[in-house]
Short mmCIF file of C-alpha atoms in Angstrom, two decimals:
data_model
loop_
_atom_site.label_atom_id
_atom_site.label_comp_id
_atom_site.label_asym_id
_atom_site.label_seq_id
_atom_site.Cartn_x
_atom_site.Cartn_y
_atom_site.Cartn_z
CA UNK A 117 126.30 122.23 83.67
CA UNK A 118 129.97 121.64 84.49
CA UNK A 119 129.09 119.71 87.89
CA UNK A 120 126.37 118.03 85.86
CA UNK A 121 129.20 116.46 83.34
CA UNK A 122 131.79 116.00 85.90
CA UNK A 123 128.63 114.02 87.62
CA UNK A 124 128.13 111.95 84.79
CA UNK A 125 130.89 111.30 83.75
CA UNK A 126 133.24 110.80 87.25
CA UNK A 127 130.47 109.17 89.46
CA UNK A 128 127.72 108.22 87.64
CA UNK A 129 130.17 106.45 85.04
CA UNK A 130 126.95 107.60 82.36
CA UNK A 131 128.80 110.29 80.40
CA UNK A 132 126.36 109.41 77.49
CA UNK A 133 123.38 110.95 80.09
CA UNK A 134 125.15 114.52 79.29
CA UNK A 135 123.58 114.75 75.93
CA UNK A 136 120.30 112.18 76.18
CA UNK A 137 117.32 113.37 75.38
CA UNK A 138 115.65 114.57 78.79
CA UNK A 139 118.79 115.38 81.03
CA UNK A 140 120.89 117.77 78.33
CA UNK A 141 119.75 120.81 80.70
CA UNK A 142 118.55 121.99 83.92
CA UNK A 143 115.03 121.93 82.71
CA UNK A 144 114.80 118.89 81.26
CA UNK A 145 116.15 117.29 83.98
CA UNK A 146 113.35 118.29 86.12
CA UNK A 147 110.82 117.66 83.74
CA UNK A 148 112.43 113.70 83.96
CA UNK A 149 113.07 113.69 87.28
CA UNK A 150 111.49 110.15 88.38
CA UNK A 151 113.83 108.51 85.79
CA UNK A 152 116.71 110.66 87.11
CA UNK A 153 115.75 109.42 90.57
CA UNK A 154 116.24 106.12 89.83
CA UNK A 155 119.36 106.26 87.96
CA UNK A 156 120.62 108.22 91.37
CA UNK A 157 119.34 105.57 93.21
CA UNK A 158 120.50 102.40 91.00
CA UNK A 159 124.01 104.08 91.52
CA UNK A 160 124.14 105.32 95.26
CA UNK A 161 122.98 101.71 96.29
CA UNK A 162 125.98 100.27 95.16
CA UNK A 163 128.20 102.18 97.48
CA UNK A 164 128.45 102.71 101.19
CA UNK A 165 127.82 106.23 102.41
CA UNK A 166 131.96 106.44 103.06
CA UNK A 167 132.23 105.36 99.88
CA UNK A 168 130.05 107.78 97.53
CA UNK A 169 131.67 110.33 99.70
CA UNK A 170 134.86 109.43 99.17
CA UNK A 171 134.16 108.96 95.28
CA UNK A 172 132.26 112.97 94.84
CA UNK A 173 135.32 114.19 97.05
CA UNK A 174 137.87 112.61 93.94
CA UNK A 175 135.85 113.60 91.34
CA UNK A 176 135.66 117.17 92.95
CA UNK A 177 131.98 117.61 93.38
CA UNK A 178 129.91 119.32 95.87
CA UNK A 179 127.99 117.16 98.37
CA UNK A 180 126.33 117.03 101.59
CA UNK A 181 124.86 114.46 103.66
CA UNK A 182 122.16 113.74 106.30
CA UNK A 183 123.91 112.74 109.84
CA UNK A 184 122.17 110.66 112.28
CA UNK A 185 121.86 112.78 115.95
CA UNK A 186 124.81 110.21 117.05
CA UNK A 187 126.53 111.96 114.47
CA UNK A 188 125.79 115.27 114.73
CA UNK A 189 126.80 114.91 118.47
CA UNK A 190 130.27 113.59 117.67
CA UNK A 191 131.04 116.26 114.76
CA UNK A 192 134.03 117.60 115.79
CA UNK A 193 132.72 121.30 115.28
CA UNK A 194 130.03 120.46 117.67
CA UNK A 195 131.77 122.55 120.86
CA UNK A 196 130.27 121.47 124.20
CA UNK A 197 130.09 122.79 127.63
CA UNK A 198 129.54 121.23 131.01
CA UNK A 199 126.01 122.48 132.54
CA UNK A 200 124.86 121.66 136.55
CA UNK A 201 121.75 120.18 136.99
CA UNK A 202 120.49 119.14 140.46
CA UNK A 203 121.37 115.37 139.50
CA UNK A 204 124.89 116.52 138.33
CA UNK A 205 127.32 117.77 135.63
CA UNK A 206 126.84 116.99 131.88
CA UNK A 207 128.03 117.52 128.93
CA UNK A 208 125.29 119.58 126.04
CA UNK A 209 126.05 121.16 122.76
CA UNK A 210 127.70 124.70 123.05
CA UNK A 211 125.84 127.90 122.31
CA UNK A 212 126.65 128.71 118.52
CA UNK A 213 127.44 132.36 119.20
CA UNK A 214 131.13 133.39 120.84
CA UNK A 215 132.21 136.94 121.43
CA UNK A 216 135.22 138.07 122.36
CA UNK A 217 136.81 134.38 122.79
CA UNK A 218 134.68 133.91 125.74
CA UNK A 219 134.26 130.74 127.13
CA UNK A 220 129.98 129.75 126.51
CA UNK A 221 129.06 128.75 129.60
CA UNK A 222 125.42 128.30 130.74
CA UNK A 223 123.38 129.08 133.99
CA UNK A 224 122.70 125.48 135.68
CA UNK A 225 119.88 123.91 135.20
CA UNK A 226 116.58 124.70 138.06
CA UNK A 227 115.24 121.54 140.40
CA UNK A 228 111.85 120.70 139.07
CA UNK A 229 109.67 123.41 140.26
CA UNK A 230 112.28 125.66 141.89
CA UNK A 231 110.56 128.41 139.61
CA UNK A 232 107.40 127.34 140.14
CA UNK A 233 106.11 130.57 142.56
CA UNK A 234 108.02 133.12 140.88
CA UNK A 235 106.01 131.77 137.20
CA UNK A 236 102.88 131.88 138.67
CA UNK A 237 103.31 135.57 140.09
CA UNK A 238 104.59 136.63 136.72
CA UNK A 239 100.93 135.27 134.74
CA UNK A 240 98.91 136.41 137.21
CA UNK A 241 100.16 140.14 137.11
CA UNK A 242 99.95 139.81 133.51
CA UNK A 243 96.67 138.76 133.57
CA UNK A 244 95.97 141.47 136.59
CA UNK A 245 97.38 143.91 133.91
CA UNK A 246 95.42 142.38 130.68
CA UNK A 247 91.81 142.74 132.98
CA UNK A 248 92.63 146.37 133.79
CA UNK A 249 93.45 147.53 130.68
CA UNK A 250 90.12 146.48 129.22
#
């Protein structure tokens, strides 16, 4: 309830909305949730998406936001490492998990069908192995 006021009152300028009938509590607030909706809306369409950030941040409430994948693939937590692939070196997104300050690094990408034989030999004793077992 203390977000909720601080919500109000800092970025919704509504403090009135703290004690109106229908958004006083959790539960009534979901049991008016398509008027709540558009209050949200009304207000979040009046600022830019650096802006409403910018304004939760000050008023010291938690947030989140959806990124685009352009985004996501700038994020400066986003760690990347270089991969071979038979047209060349790039750049993909870092495996999440490091262990003992390693370096991620992944095996190089295959030509198309360089695996091709070695696939095939793999289903067929596995099929081989399904038949004799039944």
């Amino acid at each position: 309830d203390r977000e909720w006021v601080s919500f109000c009152e800092k970025f919704l300028k509504q403090p009135e909305l703290t004690r109106a009938l229908g958004f006083a509590d959790n539960m009534e607030r979901l049991s008016h949730r398509a008027q709540l909706d558009e209050i949200l809306e009304r207000r979040f369409s009046e600022l830019s998406c650096h802006e409403a950030m910018q304004e939760l941040e000050a008023a010291g409430l938690a947030y989140g936001r959806l990124n685009e994948v352009a985004d996501v693939s700038k994020h400066p937590h986003g760690r990347r490492v270089e991969i071979g692939t038979p047209e060349g070196s790039v750049e993909t997104i870092a495996p999440a998990a490091i262990f003992n300050y390693e370096q991620p690094s992944l095996r190089p990408v295959p030509a198309l069908g360089a695996n091709s034989e070695a696939v095939r030999k793999e289903v067929l004793g596995l099929l081989r192995d399904r038949a004799a077992s039944a």
